[in-house]
Coordinates of C-alpha atoms in Angstrom, one line a residue:
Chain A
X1432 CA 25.7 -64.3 23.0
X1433 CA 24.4 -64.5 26.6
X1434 CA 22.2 -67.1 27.1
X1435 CA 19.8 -67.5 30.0
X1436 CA 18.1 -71.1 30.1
X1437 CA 15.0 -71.7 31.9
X1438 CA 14.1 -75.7 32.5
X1439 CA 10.5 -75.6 31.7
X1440 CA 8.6 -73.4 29.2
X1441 CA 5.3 -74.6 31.2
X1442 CA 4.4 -76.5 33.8
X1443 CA 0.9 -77.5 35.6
X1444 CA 0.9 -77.7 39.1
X1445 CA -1.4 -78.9 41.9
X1446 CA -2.3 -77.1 44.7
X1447 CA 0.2 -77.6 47.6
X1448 CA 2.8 -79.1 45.6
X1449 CA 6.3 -78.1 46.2
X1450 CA 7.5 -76.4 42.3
X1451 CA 11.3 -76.2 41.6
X1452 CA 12.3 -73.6 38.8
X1453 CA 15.6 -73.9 37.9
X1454 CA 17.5 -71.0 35.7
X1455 CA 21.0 -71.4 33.9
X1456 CA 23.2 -68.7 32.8
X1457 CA 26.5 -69.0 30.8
X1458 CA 28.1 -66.4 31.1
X1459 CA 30.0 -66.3 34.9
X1460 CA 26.9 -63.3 35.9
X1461 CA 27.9 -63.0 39.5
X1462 CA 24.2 -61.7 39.9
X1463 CA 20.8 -63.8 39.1
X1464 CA 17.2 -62.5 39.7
X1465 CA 13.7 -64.3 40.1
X1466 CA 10.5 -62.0 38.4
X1467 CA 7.0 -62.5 37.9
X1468 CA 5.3 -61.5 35.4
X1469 CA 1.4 -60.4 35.6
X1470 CA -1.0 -58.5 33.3
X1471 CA -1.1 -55.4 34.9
X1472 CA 1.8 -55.4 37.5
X1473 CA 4.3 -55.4 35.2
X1474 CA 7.5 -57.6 36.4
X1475 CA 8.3 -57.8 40.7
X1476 CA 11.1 -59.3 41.5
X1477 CA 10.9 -62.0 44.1
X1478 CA 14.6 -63.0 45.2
X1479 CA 17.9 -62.1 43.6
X1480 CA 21.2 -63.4 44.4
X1481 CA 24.3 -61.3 44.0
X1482 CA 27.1 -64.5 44.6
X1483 CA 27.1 -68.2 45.3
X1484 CA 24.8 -69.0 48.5
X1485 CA 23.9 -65.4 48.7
X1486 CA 20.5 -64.0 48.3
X1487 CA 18.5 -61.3 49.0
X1488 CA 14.3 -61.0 49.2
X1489 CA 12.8 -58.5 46.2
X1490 CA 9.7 -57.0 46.8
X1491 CA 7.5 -59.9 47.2
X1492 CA 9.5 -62.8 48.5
X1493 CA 6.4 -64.1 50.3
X1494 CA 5.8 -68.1 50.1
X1495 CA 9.2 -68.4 47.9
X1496 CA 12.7 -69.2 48.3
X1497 CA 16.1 -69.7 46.0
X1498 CA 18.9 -71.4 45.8
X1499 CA 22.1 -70.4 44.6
X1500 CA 24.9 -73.4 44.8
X1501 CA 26.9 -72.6 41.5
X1502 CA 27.2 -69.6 39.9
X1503 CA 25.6 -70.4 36.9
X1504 CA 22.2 -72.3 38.7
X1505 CA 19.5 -70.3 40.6
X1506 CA 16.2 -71.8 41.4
X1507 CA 13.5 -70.9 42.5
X1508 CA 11.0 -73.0 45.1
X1509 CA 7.5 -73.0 45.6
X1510 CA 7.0 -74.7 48.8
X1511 CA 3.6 -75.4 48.7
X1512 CA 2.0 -74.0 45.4
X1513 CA -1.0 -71.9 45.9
X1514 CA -3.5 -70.7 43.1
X1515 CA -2.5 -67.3 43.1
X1516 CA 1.2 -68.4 42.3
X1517 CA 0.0 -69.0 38.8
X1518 CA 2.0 -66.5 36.8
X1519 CA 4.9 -66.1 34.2
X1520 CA 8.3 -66.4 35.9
X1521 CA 11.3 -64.9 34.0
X1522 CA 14.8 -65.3 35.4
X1523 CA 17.6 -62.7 34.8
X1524 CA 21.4 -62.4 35.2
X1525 CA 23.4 -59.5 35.4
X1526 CA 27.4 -58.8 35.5
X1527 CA 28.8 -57.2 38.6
X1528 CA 30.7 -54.0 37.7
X1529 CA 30.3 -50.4 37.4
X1530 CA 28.0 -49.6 34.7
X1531 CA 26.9 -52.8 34.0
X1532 CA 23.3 -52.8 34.4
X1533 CA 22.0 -54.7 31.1
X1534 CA 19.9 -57.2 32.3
X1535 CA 19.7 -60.8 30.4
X1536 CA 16.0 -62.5 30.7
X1537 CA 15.4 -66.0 30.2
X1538 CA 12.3 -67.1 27.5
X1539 CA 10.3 -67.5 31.5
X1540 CA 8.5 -70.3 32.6
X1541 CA 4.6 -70.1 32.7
X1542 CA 3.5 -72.0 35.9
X1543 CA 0.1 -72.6 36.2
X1544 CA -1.1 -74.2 39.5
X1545 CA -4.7 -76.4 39.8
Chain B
X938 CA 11.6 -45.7 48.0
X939 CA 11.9 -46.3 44.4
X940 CA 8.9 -46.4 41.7
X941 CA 8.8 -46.1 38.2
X942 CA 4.9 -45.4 36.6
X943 CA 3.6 -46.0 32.9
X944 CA 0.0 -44.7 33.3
X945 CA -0.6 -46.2 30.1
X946 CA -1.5 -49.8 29.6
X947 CA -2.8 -50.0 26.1
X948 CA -1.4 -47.4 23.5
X949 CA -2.9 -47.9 19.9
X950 CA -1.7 -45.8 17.1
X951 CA -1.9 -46.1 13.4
X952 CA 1.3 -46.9 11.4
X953 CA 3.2 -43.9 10.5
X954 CA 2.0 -42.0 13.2
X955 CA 4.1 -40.6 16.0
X956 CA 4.1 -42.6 19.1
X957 CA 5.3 -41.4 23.0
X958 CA 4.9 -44.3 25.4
X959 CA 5.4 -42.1 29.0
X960 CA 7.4 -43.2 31.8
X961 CA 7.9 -41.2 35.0
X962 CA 9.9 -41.8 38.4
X963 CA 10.5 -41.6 41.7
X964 CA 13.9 -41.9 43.1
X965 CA 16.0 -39.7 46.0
X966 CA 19.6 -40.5 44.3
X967 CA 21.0 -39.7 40.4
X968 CA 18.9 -42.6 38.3
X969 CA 19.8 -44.9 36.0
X970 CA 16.8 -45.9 33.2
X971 CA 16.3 -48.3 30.4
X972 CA 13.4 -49.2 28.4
X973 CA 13.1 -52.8 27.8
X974 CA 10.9 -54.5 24.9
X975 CA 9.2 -57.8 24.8
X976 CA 7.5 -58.8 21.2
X977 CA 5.4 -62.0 20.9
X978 CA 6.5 -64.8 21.4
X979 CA 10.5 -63.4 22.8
X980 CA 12.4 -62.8 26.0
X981 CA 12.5 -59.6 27.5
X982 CA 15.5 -57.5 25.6
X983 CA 17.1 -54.4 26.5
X984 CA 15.9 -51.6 24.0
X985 CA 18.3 -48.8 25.1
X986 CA 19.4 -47.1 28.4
X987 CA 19.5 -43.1 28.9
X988 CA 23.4 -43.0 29.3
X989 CA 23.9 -43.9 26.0
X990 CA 22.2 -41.5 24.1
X991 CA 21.3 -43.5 21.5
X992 CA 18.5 -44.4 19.0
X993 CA 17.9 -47.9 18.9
X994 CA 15.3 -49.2 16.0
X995 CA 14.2 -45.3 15.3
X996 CA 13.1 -44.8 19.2
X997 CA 14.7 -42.4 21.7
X998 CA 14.3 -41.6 25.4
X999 CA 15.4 -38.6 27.1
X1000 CA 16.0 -38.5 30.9
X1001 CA 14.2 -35.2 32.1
X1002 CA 15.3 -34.5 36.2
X1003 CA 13.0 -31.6 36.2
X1004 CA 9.9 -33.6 35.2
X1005 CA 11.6 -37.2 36.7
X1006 CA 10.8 -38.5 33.0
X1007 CA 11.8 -41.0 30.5
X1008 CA 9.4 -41.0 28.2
X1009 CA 9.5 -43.3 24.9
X1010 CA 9.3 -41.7 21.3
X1011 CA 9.4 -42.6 18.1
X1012 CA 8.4 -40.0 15.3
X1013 CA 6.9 -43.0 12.5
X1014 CA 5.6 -46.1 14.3
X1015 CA 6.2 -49.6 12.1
X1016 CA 3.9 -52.8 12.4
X1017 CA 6.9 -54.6 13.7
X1018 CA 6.9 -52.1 16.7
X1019 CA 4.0 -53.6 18.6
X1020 CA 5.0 -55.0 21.4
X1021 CA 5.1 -54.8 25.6
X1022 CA 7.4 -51.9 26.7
X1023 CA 8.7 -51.5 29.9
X1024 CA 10.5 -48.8 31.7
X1025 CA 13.5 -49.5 34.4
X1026 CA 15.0 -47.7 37.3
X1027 CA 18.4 -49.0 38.6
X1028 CA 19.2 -47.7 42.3
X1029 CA 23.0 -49.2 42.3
X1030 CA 22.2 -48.7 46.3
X1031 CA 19.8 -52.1 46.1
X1032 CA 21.7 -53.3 43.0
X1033 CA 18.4 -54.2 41.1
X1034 CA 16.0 -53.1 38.1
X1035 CA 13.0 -51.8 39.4
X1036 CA 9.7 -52.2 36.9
X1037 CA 6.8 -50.1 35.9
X1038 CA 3.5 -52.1 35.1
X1039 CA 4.8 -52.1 31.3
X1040 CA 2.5 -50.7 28.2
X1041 CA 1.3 -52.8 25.3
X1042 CA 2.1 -50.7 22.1
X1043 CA 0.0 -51.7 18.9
X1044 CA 0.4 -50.3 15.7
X1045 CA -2.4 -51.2 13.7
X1046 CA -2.5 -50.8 9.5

């Protein structure tokens, strides 16, 4: 079984705090992927990262950034949280090969930020 | 640019009644689609994917090029079906899922 571990199920956050979200994955994925999760909007990916310090901005990358130093690790940072960063964050991995698109989610990680 | 639509947020149907969640896209190149499934309470799973042809817990999807559609069926719905659905475009181009806003399906006695 895949598994995709996620350190926090929730965590509070103050305004203008810098947030870490880490993600583990243990299955050698070459790829990992950041989402958020909002009523209404569905899932937008923020960063994904297709190999070790390699990453790539999603659709809405703005006031984020990753980090990808193992394979199996990819966080996510919050430089300075902001209100309307409170969300559900889900990560995903992702084998690299033809025809392998399954995608493997993590149980997420519901940030809220004060 | 790529974007997959689910004009429906809420869907409630009865048990035992038929149920179509729809799912339309856009996309230039040949498209790759899944519907994914969260219940309460679980992570985000992979229901089934349009290659595969296959019925996964009594629900099927098939791709339609002419109508750019994947919609959802399943001909009895169960209680245990409720749950968010979201439909999935993957442009091997970007190497990435891309989301529609997802539809809350609740099957109600």
């Amino acid at each position: 079984d895949v598994k995709v571990t996620q350190s926090s199920r929730y965590l509070v956050k103050r305004t203008g705090e810098k947030v870490f979200l880490e993600c583990v994955q243990d299955m050698d994925h070459e790829n990992m992927f950041w989402y958020r999760q909002d009523p209404g909007l569905g899932l937008r990916l923020i960063y994904f990262s297709y190999d070790v310090k390699m990453k790539e901005k999603g659709d809405i990358p703005e006031g984020y950034s990753v980090s990808r130093e193992k394979k199996e690790r990819f966080s996510l940072i919050l430089e300075s949280a902001s209100t309307n960063q409170t969300s559900m964050y889900l990560c995903a991995s992702r084998p690299h090969g033809r025809g392998e698109y399954t995608q493997y989610f993590g149980p997420g990680t519901r940030l809220t930020v004060l | 640019a790529q974007r997959v639509t689910q004009p429906e947020k809420l869907l409630s149907v009865f048990k035992g009644a038929p149920v179509e969640l729809k799912c339309n896209y856009s996309y230039s190149g040949s498209p790759e689609l899944f519907w994914y499934v969260q219940y309460s309470r679980q992570r985000l799973q992979l229901l089934l994917r349009h290659i595969s042809r296959e019925s996964i817990k009594g629900f099927t999807a098939d791709l339609n090029k002419g109508e750019t559609s994947f919609h959802l069926k399943k001909p009895f719905a169960q209680e245990e079906d409720s749950a968010m659905y979201y439909c999935a475009l993957f442009t091997g181009g970007g190497n990435k899922l891309t989301f529609g806003t997802g539809t809350q399906l609740k099957v109600e006695l």
